[in-house]
Structure formats: structure tokens, C-alpha cells
Coordinates of C-alpha atoms and ligand atoms in Angstrom, one line a residue:
X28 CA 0.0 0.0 0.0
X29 CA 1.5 3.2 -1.1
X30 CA 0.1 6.7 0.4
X31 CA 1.3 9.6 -2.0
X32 CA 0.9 13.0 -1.1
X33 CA 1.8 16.5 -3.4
X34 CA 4.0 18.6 -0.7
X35 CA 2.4 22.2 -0.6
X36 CA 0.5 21.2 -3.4
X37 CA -1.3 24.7 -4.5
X38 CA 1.7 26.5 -3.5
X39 CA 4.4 24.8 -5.4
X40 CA 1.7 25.2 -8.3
X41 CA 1.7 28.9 -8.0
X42 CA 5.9 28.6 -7.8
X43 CA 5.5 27.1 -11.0
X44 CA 3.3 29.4 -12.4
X45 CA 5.7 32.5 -11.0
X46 CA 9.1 31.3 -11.1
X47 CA 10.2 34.3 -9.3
X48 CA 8.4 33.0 -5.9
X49 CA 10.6 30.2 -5.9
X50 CA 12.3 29.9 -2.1
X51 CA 9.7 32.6 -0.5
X52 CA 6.7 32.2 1.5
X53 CA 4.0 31.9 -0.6
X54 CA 0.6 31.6 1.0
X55 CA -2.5 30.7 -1.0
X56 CA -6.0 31.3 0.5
X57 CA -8.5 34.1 0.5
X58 CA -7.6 37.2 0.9
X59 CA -10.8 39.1 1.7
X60 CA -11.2 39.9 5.3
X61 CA -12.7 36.3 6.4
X62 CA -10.1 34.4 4.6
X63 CA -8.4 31.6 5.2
X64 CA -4.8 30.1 4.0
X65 CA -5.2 26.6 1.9
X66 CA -1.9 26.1 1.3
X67 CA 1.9 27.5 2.6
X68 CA 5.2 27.2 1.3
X69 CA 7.3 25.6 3.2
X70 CA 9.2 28.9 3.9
X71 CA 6.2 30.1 5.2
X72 CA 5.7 27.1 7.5
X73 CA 8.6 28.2 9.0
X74 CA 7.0 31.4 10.2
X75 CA 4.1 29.7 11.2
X76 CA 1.7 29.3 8.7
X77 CA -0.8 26.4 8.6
X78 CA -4.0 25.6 6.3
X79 CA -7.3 26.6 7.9
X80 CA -5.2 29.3 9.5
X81 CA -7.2 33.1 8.8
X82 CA -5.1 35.0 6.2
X83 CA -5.4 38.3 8.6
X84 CA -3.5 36.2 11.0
X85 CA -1.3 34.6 8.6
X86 CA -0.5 38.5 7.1
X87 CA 0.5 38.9 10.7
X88 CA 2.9 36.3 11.6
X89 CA 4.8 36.3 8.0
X90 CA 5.1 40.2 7.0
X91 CA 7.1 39.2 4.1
X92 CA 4.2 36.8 2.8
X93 CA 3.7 36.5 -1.1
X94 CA -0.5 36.0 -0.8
X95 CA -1.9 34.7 -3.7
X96 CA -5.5 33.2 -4.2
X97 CA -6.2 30.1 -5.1
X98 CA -6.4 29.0 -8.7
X99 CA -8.2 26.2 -9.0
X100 CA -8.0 25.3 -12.6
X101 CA -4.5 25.1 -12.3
X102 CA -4.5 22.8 -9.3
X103 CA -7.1 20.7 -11.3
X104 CA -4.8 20.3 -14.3
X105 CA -1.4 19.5 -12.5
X106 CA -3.8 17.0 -10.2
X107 CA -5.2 15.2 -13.3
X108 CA -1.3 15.0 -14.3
X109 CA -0.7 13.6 -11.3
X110 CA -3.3 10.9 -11.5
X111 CA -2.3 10.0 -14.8
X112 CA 1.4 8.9 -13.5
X113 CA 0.3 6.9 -10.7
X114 CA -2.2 5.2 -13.2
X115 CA 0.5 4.1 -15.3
X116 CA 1.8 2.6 -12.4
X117 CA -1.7 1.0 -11.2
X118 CA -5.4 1.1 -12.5
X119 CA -5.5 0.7 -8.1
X120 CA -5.9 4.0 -7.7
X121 CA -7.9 6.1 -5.2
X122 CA -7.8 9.7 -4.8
X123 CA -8.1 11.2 -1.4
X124 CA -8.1 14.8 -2.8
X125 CA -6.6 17.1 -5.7
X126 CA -2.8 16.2 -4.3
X127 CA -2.8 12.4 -2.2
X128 CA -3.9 9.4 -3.0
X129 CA -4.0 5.9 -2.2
X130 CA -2.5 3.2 -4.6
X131 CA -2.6 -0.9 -3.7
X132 CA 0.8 -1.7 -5.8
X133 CA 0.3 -5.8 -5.0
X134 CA -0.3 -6.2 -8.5
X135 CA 2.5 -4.3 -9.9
X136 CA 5.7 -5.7 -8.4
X137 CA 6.2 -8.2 -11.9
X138 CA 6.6 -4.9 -13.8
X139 CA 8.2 -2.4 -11.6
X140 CA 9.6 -4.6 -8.9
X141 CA 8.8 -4.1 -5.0
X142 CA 6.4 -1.6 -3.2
X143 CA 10.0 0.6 -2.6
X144 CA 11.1 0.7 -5.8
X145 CA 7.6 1.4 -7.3
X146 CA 7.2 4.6 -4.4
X147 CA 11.0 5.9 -5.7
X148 CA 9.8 5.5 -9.3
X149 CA 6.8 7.5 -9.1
X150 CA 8.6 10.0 -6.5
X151 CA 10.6 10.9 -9.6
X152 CA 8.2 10.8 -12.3
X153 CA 5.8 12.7 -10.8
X154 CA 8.4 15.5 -9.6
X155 CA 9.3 15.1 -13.9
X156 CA 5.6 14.9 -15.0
X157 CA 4.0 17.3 -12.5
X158 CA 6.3 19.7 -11.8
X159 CA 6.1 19.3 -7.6
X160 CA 8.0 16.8 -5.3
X161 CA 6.2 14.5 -3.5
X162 CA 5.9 12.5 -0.4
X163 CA 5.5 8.6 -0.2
X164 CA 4.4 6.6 2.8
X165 CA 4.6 2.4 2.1
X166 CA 3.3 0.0 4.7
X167 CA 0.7 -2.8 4.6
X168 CA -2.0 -1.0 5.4
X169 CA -3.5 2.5 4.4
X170 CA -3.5 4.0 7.8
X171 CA 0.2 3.6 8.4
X172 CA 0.5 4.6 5.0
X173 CA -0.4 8.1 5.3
X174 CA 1.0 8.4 8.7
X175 CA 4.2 7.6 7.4
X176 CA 3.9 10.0 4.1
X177 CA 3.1 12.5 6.7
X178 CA 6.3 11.7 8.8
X179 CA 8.7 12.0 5.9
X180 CA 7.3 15.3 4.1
X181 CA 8.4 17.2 2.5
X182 CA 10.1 15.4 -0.7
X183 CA 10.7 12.2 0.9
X184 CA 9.6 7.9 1.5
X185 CA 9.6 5.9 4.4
X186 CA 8.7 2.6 4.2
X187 CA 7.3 0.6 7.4
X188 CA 7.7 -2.9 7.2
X189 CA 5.2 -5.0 8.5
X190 CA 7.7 -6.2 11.9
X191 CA 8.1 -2.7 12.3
X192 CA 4.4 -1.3 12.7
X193 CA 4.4 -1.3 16.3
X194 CA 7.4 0.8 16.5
X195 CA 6.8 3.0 14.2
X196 CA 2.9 3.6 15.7
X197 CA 4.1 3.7 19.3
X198 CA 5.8 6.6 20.2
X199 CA 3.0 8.7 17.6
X200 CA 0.2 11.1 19.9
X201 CA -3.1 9.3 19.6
X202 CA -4.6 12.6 17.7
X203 CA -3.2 11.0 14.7
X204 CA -5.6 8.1 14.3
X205 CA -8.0 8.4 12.5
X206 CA -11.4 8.9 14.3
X207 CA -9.7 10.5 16.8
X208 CA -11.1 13.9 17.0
X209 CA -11.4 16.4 19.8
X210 CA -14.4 14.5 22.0
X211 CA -12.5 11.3 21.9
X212 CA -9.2 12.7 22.5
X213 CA -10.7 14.3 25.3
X214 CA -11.8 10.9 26.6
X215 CA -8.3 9.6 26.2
X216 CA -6.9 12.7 28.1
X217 CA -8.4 11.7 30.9
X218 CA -7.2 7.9 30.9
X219 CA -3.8 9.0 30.5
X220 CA -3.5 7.3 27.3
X221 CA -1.5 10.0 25.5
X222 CA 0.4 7.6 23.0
X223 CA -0.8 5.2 20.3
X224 CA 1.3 2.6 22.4
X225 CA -0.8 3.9 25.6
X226 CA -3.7 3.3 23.4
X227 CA -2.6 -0.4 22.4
X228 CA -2.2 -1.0 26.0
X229 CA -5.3 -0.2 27.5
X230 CA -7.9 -2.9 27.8
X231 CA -10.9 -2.6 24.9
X232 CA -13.4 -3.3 27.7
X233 CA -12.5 0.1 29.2
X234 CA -12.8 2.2 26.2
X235 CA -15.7 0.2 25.3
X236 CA -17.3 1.7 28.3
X237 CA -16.3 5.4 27.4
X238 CA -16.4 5.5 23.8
X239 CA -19.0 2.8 22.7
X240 CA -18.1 -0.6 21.9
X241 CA -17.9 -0.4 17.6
X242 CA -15.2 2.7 18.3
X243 CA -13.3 1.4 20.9
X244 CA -13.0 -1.8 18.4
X245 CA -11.8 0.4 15.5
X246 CA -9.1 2.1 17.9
X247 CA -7.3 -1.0 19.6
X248 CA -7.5 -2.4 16.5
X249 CA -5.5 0.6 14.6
X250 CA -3.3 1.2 17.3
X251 CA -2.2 -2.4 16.8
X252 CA -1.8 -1.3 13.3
X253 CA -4.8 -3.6 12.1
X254 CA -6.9 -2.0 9.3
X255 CA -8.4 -3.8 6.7
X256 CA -9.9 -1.1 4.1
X257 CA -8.6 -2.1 0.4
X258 CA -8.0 0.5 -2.4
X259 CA -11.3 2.1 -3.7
X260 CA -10.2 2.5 -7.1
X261 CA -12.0 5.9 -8.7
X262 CA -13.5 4.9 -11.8
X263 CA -13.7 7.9 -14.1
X264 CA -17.3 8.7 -16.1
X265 CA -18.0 7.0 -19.3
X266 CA -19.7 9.7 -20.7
X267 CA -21.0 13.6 -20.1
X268 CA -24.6 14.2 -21.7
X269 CA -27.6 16.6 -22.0
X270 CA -30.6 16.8 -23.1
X271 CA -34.0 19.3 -23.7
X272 CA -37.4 17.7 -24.8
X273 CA -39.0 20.7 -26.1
X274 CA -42.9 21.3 -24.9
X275 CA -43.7 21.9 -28.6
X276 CA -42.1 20.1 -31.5
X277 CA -39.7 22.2 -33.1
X278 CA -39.2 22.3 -36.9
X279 CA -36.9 25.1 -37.8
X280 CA -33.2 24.5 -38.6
X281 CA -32.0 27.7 -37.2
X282 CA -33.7 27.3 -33.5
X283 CA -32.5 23.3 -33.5
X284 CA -29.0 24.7 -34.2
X285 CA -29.3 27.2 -31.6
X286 CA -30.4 24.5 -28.9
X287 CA -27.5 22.2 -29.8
X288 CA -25.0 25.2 -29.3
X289 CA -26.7 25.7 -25.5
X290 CA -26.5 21.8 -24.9
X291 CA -22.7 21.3 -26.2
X292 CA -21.7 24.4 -24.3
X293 CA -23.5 22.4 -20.8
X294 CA -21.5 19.2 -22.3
X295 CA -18.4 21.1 -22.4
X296 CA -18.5 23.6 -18.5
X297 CA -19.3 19.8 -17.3
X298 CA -16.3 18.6 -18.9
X299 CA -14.2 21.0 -17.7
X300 CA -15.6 20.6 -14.2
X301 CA -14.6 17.5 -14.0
X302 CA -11.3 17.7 -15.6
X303 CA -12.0 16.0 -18.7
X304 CA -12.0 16.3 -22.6
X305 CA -13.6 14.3 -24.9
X306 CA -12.8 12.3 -28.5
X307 CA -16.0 11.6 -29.5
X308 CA -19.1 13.8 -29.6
X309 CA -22.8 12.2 -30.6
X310 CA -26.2 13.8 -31.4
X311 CA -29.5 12.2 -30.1
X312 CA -32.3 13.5 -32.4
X313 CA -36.4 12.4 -31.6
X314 CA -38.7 13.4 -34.3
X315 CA -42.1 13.8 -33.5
X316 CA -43.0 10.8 -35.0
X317 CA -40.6 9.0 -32.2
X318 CA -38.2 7.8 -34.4
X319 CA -34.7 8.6 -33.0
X320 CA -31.7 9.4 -34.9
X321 CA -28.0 9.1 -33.3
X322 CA -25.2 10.0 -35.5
X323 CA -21.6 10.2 -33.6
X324 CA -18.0 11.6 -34.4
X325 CA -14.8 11.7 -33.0
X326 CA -12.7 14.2 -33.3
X327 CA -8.2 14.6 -34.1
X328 CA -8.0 16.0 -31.0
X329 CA -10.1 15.6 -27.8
X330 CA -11.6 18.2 -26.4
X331 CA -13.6 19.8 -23.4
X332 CA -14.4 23.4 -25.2
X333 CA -18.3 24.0 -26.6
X334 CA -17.6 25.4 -29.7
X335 CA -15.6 22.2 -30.9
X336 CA -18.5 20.3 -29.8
X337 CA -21.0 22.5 -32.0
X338 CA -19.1 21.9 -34.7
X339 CA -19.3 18.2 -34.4
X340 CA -22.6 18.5 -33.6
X341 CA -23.2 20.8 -36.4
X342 CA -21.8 18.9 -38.6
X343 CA -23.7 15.9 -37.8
X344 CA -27.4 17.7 -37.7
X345 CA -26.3 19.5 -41.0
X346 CA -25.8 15.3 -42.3
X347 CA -29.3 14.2 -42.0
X348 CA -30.9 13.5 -44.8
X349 CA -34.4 15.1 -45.5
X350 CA -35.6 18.2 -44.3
X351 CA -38.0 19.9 -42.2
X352 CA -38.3 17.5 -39.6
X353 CA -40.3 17.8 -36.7
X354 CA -38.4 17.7 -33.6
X355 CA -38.8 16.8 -30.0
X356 CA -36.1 16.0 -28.4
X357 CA -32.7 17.1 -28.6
X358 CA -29.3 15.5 -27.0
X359 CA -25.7 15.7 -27.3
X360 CA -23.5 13.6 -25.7
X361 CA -19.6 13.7 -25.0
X362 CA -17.9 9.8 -25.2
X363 CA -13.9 8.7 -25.3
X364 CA -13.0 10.8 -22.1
X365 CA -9.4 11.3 -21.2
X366 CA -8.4 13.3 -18.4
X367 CA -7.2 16.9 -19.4
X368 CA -4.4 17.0 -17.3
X369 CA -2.2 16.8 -21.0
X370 CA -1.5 20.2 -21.7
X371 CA 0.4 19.8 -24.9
X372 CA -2.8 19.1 -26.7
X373 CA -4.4 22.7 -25.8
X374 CA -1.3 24.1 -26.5
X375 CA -1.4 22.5 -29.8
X376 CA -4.6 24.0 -30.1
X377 CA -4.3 28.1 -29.4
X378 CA -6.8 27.4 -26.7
X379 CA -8.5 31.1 -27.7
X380 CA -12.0 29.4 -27.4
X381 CA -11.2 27.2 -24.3
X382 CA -10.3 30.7 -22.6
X383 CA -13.4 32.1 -23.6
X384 CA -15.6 29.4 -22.0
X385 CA -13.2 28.8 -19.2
X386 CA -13.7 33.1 -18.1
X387 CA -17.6 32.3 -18.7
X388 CA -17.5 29.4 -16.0
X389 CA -15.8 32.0 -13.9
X390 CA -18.6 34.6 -14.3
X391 CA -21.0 31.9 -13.6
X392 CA -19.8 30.7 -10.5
X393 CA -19.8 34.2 -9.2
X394 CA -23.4 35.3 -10.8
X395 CA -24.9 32.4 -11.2
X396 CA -26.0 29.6 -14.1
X397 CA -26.9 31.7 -17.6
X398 CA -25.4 35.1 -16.8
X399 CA -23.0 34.7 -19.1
X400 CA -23.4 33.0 -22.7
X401 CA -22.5 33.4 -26.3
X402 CA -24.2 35.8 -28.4
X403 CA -25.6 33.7 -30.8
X404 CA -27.5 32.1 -27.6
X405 CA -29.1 35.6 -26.1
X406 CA -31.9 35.6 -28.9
X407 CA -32.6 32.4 -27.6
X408 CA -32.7 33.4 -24.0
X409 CA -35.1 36.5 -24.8
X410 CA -37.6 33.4 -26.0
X411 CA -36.4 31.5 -23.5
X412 CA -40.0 30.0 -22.8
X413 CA -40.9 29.2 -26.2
X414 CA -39.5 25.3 -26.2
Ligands
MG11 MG1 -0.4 17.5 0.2

């Protein structure tokens, strides 16, 4: 079991970003007046700067700061980089969050050789790949796992063999077990258990009686390094869709056209939510005679921006044969998804329409679903009622 974990994750991204910050305290988080730091530098660490700490008291404690807010899409498309190298690695994959993740490398060992040498090889390629070093935790179960990734950050492995559990657990403050929050640390206070060995130590029966007998279980059986839970692997989507059954059949080119811009344009800010792009692109069209029509395409390069979609789509309405059709349902769908996290293709691209749409899922999430659209779609929206 490997734990893998991005060190300063969303700071190191905005290093990247601004080579200039490199070696100062960068802090990432809000900076209105409630806001709070998600992620420091390790210089700034050394001022005292933690997550979940408020900026105004960050601002406070490290004058010479470099605040930044957070930039999500960024974190999103180094993240899916990330997952891609560990999938090479393993399809046993289960991500925790943008920058750790959980990988069961029992099946891998014929092809890159033991748990170690699979941790140092992704150490590297993910610090090639991504961009930011890493931290590696290996042990033969998940919890000592990421106790162990925590112990080594940042930019290093430690590997806990299975006669060496106890050990390593022993000397550790209970706090650092999972399910052990502030009520049941509390609890533990007051027994005097203060270690993980304390923990191990004290008779189940007892904490059975304090903390109910399914968590007391759960807790002598971690703090003697027993933990069962296997790798969840995350399965990615097959496919991103939409659809709009009209109230009225509808039999004019112009307004169908108009409807599959709107619907590849929700295909495509769901796509991008999601950190994906799609090869292939397929139009669901109901006549009002219930016959349905699918024609699909895929496209040279995959994609995750609307107006590629249209076209497709476009394209493939344009196709059909006859004319005049009534109408009454309308559906694209996006197929072949791959995650975005490969740069090089947008780049290939020019990416002047995926800025576009990316600023008008910005907009949106500050004003709200429809504020922001292309012209061609506003006539639509003054009829907006008519379907
Ligand atoms: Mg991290």
C-alpha cells in the first residue's frame, strides 16, 4: 500500500506558475477579510503558517508573505497530471483529494519490482511529470500509509515494514488516528492514554465503556496497526450528456442549431468541471413521430471546449438527410474521455475558445448559471419560454 501526497500542493503550483516565488513564502487562500490560508510554502511554514489558518492572522505572523488566491483550474490540471502517473503505475488508484492518493501496488511488483522501488519510481516521475515533489508513505496498510507520508514530508519515503508497525505507531500522539477527534481525544486525556502505544495497552473493555463498543473496536485495532480497508479504485465517467425535450415540436433549422449550441456548451463547462475532454461527440435527435436518430463523431484532437462540440454536432445535424423535420427532443453527448491534465494538446490548439468558455464558467460561478453566454445564444434566452 503506497500513500502519495503532493507537498504544498497549491503552493508549489503557484511557484510554478511564477518562477520568481521560488524559495519565498507563498501563501494561498483568501484574501478578503474572512479568509483563510489553503496552502503555505514551506518557507512560510517556518513562520508559522498552517492551512485553515485566517489569512489576517497569517498576514500577521509572516510580513514578508507572497498571498496569492487560489487557482483552481491550475491545481485541477497539475492534479489530473498527477493521476495519470500513478495510473501508469496501477489502475489501483484512489484519490483522497486534488494532491494524495491511495495506490494498492500488490499487483505491480512483476513490472516495476517491490512496493520501494515502485514509491521511488513515481517519486521521480511525478516530480518530472507534475512539476512538484512528493511524499511517499509504504506499509501494509492505508492508515500507516499516510501516517508515514506524513512523517517524511516534505520530498521524501519511508517505508514501514510490517515487523516494524508497532514501532513505528508507538511513540505517535493518539490525535493522529484516524477517528480520533477532539471528544475522543478528550476521553483519552483523561485515561492517560497519551500515546498510540498507551492506546494499544489499554484494555478494549475500558474504552468500550467510554467511547461505545464499535469505536473502541476500531481504535485498539488501529493502534495495533490492524486496518483492513482495500484500495477504492476511482472509476472515471464513461460519458458527459444533455438533453431538452421541447414542450412543442420544433421544426426550424435555425432554433434546433441554436439549442445544440446551448447543450454542447453544458456538455463542455461539465467537462471541464470535472477535468476532462472528450474524443467523441454524438447527437441524439427524436422526431415527433418517435423515431430517433444518433449520429456520432470523434474528433483529431479531444476536447472539453463547446464550440468544438457544436461543430461536431453541427456537422452531424447539418448530415441528416431530408428536411423539415419535426423535432422533439434534442441530445448531445460527449464519449472517449481522457483526463485533461495533458497540456500539450491545448497548446497545440491556441486554446483562444477554451479561454473564452473557461472566463464564462468563472462569471457563472460568481453570478450564477446563464449570466454569461454566447451571443448567438441571447436571442434564444429572450424566448427562453418558447420550447
Ligand atoms: Mg499535500
Amino acid at each position: 500500500m503506497l500513500h502519495v501526497d503532493l507537498d504544498a500542493f497549491y503552493a508549489s503550483v503557484e511557484v510554478l506558475k511564477d518562477p520568481s516565488l521560488a524559495g519565498r513564502p507563498v501563501i494561498v487562500g483568501g484574501v478578503g477579510g474572512r479568509g483563510v490560508v489553503s496552502s503555505a510554502s514551506y518557507e512560510a511554514r517556518e513562520y508559522g503558517v498552517r492551512s485553515a489558518m485566517p489569512t489576517v492572522r497569517a498576514r500577521r505572523i509572516c510580513p514578508d508573505g507572497v498571498f496569492v488566491p487560489p487557482d483552481f483550474e491550475a491545481y485541477k490540471a497539475h492534479s489530473n497530471r498527477f493521476r495519470e502517473v500513478l495510473l501508469a503505475h496501477t489502475p489501483l488508484v484512489e484519490p483522497i483529494s486534488l494532491d494524495e492518493a491511495f495506490l494498492d501496488v500488490g499487483g505491480a511488483t512483476m513490472l516495476f519490482g517491490d512496493p520501494p522501488n515502485i514509491a521511488a519510481r513515481i517519486r521521480a516521475e511525478v516530480e518530472r511529470e507534475v512539476g512538484v515533489t512528493c511524499s511517499v508513505g509504504v506499509a501494509s496498510t492505508k492508515f500507516v500509509a499516510k501516517l508515514a507520508s506524513d512523517h517524511c514530508k516534505p520530498n521524501g519515503m519511508l517505508v514501514v515494514p510490517a515487523d516494524g508497525v508497532l514501532a513505528f505507531l508507538g511513540p505517535l500522539p493518539v490525535g493522529r488516528l484516524w477517528g480520533v477527534g477532539k471528544k475522543t481525544g478528550d476521553v483519552l486525556s483523561r485515561l492517560a492514554v497519551r500515546t498510540i502505544s498507551d492506546l494499544a495497552a489499554t484494555p478494549e473493555p475500558i474504552l468500550a465503556r467510554l467511547l461505545g463498543a464499535q469505536h473502541a473496536t476500531h481504535l485498539s485495532q488501529l493502534a495495533q496497526g490492524i486496518d483492513d480497508r482495500g484500495v477504492v479504485p476511482y472509476e472515471a465517467p464513461k460519458s458527459v450528456g444533455n438533453e431538452e425535450t421541447f414542450e412543442h415540436d420544433v421544426d426550424d433549422d435555425e432554433t434546433l442549431l441554436r439549442e445544440l449550441l446551448a447543450l454542447s456548451g453544458n456538455v463542455a463547462s461539465r467537462l471541464r468541471a470535472d477535468g476532462y475532454r472528450a474524443r467523441t461527440v454524438t447527437m441524439k435527435v427524436r422526431l415527433a413521430t418517435f423515431t430517433t436518430l444518433t449520429r456520432s463523431k470523434t474528433m483529431a484532437d479531444a476536447t472539453d471546449v463547446g464550440a468544438d462540440l457544436y461543430r461536431a454536432v453541427a456537422d452531424l445535424y447539418k448530415a441528416l438527410p431530408g428536411q423539415r423535420r419535426r423535432v422533439r427532443l434534442l441530445g448531445v453527448q460527449a464519449t472517449g474521455l481522457v483526463p485533461a491534465g495533458a497540456e500539450q494538446l491545448a497548446l497545440l490548439r491556441g486554446e483562444r475558445w477554451g479561454d473564452v468558455e473557461r472566463a464564462i464558467d468563472r462569471i457563472e460561478q460568481r453570478f450564477g448559471s446563464g449570466s454569461a453566454m454566447p451571443a448567438s445564444l441571447l436571442d434564444r434566452s429572450k424566448h427562453g419560454h418558447q420550447f
